[in-house]
C-alpha positions as a Markdown table, in Angstrom:
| # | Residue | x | y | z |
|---|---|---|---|---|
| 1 | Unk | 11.2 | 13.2 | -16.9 |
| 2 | Unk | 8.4 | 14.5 | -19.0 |
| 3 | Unk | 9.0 | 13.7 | -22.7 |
| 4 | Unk | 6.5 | 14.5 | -25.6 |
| 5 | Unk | 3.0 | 12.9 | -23.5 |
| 6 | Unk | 5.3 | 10.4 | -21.8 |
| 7 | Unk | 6.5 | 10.2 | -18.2 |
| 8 | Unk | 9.8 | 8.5 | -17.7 |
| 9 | Unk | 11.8 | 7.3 | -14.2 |
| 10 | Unk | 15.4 | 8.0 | -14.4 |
| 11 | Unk | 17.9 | 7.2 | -12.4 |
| 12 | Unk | 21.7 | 8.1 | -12.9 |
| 13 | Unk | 24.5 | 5.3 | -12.4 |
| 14 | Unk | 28.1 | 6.7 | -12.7 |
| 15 | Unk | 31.0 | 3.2 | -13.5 |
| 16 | Unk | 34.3 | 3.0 | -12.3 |
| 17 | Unk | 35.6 | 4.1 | -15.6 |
| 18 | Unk | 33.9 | 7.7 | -15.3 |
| 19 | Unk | 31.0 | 7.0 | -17.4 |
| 20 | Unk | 27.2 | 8.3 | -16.8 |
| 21 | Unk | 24.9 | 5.6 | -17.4 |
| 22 | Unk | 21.0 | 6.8 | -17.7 |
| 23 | Unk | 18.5 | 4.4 | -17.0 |
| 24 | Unk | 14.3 | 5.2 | -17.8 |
| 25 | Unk | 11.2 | 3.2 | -16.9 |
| 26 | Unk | 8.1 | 4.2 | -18.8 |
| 27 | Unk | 5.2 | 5.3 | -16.7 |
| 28 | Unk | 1.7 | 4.7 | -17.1 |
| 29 | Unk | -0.4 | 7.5 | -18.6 |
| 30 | Unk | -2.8 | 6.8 | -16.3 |
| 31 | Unk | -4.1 | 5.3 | -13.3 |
| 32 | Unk | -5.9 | 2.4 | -14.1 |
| 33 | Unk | -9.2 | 1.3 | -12.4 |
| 34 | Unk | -8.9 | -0.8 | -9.4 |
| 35 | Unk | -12.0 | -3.5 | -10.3 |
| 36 | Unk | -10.2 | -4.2 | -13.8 |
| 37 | Unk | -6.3 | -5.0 | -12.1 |
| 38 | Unk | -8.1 | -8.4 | -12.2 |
| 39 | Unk | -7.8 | -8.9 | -8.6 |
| 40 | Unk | -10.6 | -11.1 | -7.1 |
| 41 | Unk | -14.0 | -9.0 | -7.1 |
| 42 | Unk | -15.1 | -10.1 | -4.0 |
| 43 | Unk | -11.5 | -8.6 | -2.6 |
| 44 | Unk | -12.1 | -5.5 | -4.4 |
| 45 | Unk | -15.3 | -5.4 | -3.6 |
| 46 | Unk | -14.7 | -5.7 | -0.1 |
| 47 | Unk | -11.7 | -2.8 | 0.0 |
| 48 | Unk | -13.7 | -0.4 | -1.8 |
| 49 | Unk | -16.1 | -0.7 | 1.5 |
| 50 | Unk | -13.6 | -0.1 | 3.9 |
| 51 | Unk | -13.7 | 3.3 | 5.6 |
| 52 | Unk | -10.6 | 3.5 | 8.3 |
| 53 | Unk | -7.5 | 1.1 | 8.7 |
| 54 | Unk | -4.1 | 0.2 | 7.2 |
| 55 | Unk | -4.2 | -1.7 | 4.2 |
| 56 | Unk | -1.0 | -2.4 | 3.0 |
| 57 | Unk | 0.8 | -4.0 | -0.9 |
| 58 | Unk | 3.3 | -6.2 | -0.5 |
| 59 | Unk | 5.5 | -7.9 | -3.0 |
| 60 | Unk | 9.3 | -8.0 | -4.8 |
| 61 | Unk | 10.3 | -5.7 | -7.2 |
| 62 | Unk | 8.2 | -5.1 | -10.3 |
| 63 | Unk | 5.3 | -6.5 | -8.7 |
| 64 | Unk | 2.5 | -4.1 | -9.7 |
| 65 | Unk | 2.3 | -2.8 | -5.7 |
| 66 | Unk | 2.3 | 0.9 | -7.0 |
| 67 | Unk | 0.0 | 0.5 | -9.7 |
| 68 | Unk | -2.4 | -1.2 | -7.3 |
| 69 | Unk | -2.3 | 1.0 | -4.4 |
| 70 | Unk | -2.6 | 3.9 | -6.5 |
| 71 | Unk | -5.3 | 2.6 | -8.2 |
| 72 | Unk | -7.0 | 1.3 | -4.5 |
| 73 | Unk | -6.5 | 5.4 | -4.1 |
| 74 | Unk | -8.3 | 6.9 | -6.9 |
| 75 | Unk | -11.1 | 4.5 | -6.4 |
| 76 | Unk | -12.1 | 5.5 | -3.1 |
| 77 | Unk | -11.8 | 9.1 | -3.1 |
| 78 | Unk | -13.8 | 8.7 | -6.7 |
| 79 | Unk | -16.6 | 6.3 | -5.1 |
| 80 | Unk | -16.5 | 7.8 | -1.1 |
| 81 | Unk | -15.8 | 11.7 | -2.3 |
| 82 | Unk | -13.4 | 13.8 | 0.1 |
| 83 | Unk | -10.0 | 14.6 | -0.2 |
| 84 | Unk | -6.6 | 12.0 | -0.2 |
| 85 | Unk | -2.8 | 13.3 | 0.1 |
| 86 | Unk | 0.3 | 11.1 | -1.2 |
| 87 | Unk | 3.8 | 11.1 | 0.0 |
| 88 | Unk | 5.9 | 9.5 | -2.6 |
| 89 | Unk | 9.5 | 8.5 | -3.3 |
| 90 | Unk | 8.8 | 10.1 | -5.9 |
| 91 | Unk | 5.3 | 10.0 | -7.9 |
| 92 | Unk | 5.2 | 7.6 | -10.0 |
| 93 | Unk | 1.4 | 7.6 | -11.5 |
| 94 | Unk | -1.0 | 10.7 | -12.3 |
| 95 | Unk | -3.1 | 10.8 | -9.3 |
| 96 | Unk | -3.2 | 14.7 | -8.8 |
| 97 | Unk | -6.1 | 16.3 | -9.8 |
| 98 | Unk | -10.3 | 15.8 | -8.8 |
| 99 | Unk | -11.6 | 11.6 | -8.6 |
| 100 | Unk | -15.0 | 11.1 | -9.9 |
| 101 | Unk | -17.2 | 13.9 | -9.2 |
| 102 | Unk | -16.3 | 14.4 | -5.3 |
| 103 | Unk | -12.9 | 13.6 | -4.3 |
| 104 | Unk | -9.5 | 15.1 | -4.8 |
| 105 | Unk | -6.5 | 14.0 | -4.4 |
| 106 | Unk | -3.4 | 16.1 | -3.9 |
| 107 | Unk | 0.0 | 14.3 | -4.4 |
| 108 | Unk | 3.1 | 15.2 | -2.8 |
| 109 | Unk | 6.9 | 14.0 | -3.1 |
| 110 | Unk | 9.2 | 13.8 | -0.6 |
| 111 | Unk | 12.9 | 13.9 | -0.6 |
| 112 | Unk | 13.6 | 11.4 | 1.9 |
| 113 | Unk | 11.1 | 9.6 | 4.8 |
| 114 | Unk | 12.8 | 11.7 | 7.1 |
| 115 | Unk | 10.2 | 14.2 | 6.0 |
| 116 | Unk | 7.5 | 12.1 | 6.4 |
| 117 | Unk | 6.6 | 12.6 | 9.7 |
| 118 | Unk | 6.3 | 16.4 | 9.8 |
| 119 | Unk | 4.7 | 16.4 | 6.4 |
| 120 | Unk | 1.4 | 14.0 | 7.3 |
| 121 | Unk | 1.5 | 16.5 | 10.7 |
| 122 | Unk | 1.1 | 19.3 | 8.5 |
| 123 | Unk | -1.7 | 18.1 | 6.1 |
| 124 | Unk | -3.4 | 17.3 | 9.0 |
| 125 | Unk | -3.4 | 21.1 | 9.8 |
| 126 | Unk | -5.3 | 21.8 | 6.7 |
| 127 | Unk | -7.8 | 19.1 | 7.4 |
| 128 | Unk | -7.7 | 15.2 | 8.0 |
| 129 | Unk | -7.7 | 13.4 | 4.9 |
| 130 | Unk | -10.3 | 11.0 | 4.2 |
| 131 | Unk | -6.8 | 8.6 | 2.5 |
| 132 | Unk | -2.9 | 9.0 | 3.1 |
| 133 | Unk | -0.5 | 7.0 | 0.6 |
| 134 | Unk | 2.5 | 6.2 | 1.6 |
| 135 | Unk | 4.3 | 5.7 | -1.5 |
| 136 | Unk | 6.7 | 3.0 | 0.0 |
| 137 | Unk | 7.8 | 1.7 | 3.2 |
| 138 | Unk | 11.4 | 1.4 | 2.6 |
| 139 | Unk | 12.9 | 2.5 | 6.2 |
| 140 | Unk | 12.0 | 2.7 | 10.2 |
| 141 | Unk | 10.7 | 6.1 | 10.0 |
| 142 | Unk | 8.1 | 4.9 | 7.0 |
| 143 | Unk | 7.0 | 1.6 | 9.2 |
| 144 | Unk | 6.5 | 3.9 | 12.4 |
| 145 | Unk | 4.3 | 6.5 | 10.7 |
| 146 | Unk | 2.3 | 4.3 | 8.6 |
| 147 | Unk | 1.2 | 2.6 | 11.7 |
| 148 | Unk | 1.0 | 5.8 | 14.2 |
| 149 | Unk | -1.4 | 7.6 | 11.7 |
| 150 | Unk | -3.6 | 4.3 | 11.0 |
| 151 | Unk | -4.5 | 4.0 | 14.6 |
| 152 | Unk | -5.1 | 7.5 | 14.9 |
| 153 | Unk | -9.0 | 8.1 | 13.5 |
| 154 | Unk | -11.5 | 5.9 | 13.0 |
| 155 | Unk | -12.4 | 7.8 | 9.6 |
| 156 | Unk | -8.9 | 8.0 | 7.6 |
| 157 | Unk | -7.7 | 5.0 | 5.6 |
| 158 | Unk | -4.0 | 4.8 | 5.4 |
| 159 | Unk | -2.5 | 3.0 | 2.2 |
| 160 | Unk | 1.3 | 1.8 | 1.9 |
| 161 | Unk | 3.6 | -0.6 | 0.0 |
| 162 | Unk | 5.9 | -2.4 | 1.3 |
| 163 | Unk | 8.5 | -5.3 | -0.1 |
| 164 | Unk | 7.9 | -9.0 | 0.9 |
| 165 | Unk | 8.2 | -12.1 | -0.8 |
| 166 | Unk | 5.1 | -13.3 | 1.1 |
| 167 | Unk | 2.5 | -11.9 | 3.9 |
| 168 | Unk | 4.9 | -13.1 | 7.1 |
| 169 | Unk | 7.9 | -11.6 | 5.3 |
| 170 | Unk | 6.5 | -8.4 | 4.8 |
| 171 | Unk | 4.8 | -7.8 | 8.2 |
| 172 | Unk | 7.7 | -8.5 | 9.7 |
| 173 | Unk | 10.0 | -6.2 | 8.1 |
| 174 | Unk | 7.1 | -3.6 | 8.7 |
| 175 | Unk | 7.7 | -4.3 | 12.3 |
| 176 | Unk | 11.6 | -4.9 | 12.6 |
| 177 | Unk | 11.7 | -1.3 | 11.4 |
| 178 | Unk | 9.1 | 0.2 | 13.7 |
| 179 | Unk | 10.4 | -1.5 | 16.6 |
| 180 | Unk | 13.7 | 0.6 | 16.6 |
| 181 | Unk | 11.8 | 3.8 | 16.9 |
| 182 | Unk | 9.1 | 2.0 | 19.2 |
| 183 | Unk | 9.9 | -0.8 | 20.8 |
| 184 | Unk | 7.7 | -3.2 | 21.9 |
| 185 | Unk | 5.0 | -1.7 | 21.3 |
| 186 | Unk | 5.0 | -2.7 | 17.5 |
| 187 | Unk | 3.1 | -5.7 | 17.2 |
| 188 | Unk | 0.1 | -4.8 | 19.4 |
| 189 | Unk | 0.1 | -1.2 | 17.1 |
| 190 | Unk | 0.2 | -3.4 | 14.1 |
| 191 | Unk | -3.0 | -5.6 | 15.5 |
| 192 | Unk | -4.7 | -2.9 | 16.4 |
| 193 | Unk | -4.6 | -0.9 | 13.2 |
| 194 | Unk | -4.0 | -3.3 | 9.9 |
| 195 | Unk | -7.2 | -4.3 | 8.0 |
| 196 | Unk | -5.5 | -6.3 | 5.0 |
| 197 | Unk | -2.7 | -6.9 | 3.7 |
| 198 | Unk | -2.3 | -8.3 | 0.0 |
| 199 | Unk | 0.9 | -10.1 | -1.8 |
| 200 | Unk | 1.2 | -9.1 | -5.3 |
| 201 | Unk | 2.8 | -11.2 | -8.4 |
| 202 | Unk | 2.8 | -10.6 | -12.0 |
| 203 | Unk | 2.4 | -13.9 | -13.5 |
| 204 | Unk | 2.2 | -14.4 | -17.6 |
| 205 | Unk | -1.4 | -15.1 | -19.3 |
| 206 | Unk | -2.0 | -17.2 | -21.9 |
| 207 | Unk | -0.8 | -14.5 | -24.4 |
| 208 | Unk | 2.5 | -14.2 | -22.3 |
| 209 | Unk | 1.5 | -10.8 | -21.0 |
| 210 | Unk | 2.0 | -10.1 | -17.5 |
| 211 | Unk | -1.3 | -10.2 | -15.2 |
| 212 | Unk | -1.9 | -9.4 | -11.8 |
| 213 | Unk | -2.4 | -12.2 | -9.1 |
| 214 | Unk | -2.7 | -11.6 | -5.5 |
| 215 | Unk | -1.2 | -15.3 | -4.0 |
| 216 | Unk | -1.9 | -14.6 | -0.8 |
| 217 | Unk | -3.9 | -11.9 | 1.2 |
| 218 | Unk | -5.4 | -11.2 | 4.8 |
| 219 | Unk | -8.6 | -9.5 | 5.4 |
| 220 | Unk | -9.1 | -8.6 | 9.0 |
| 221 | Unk | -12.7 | -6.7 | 9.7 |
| 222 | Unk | -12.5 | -4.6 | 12.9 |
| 223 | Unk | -14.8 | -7.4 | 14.4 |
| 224 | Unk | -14.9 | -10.2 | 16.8 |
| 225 | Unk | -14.1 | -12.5 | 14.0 |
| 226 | Unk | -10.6 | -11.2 | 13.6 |
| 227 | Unk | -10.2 | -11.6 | 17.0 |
| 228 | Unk | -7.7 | -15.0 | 16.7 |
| 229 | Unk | -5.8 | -13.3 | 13.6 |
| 230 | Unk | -5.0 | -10.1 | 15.8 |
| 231 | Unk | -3.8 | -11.9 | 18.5 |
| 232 | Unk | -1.4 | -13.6 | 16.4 |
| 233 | Unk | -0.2 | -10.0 | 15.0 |
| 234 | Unk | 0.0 | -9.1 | 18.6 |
| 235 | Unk | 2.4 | -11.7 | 19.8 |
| 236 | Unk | 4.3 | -11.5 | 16.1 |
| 237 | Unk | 3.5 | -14.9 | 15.5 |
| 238 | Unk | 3.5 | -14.0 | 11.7 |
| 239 | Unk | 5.0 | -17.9 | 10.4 |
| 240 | Unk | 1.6 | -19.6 | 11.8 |
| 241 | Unk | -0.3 | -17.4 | 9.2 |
| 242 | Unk | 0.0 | -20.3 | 6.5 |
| 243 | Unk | -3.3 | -21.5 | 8.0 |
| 244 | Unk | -5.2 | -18.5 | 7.9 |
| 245 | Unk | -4.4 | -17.3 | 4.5 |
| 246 | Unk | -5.3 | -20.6 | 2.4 |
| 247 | Unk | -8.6 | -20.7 | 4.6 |
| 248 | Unk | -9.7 | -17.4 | 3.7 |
| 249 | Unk | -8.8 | -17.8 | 0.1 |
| 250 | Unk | -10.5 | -21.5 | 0.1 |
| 251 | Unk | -13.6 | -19.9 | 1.5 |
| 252 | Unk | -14.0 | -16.7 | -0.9 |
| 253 | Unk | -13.3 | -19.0 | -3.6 |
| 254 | Unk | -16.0 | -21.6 | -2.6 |
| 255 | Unk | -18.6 | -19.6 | -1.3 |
| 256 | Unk | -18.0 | -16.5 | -3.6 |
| 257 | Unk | -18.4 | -13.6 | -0.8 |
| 258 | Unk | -16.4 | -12.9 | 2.1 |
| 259 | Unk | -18.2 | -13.9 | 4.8 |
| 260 | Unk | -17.1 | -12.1 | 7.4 |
């Protein structure tokens, strides 16, 4: 709902005793830029270099995924140029419209993820796009696609969120749901095509505002140095990833670059 400048959510609740309840969330004006979320720069650094892969959101409810994925969205098309398409559940930031002084995004809503498949099959018609958002993976037909299209060019970086309370949590519920459509075949998809996957709080500052914190993330280059974290995705071995989370973290944070 547009009202005055503002954008507003609603959703509809209808009680037992016949009444219609209305409930609005307040969107943002606009998208914010992705190397002032606060995130760790040498993270964002690192993202805004990535060229093909799934990167994927993760968090509860309220968590800032959207913002952040959005934001992750406008950046690269504004910094790399070409073209971006979202299917979302519905929009829920501005995105629409040119990015920086080559890109473009065009941003699409879908009814149900039913759609989704046919949809990303059709903007692939009227050329691959450089980014696809998938607004939310909320169902097996979301889980399936997001993976299916990430392995599917080396030059197209696909963007989701996805609900977790941590990094295991969320990859496997990512996979539970693609494995009804696909089997066993889920996991070595998922090794194959993710390149990072970041869990997303909102944790009060000193002022009692809420700030963005990432608690936990996985960065996997398509290299030989990934080569021990993929094969853990590939045998869905997602509880031993403790280990490999608070080393990358300890080593960003140390050595202040990625390293790898």
């Amino acid at each position: 709902l547009r009202f005055g400048e503002s954008f507003y959510r609603v959703e509809r609740i209808d009680d037992v005793d016949g009444r219609r309840i209305w409930f609005l969330r307040k969107l943002e004006d606009s998208v914010p830029d992705f190397c002032e979320l606060g995130l760790n720069p040498v993270v964002t650094n690192w993202l805004i270099q990535q060229r093909h892969g799934l990167v994927l959101f993760a968090g509860a409810q309220a968590s800032g995924k959207t913002t952040t994925a959005s934001s992750y969205v406008c950046k690269k098309l504004s910094t790399d140029g070409g073209h971006g398409v979202t299917f979302e559940f519905p929009a829920e930031l501005p995105m629409a419209g040119p990015q920086g002084d080559f890109g473009y995004c065009i941003q699409t809503e879908l009814a149900n993820e039913i759609e989704l498949a046919p949809k990303i099959e059709r903007a692939h018609r009227y050329s691959s796009p450089d980014v696809i958002f998938i607004g939310e993976i909320r169902t097996k037909y979301a889980a399936l696609e997001a993976l299916r299209i990430a392995l599917g060019s080396n030059r197209q970086l696909v963007v989701a969120t996805i609900h977790g309370q941590d990094v295991p949590t969320a990859l496997d519920r990512l996979v539970s749901g693609a494995r009804e459509l696909d089997g066993d075949n889920v996991c070595q998809n998922l090794a194959d095509a993710l390149l990072a996957i970041l869990h997303l709080t909102l944790e009060p500052n000193n002022s009692g505002s809420p700030c963005l914190s990432t608690s936990q993330y996985l960065l996997l280059p398509f290299n030989e140095e990934s080569k021990g974290l993929r094969a853990k995705l590939r045998d869905g071995k997602f509880n031993t990833l403790a280990d490999d989370i608070r080393q990358l973290k300890a080593r960003i944070a140390n050595k202040k670059e990625l390293g790898i």
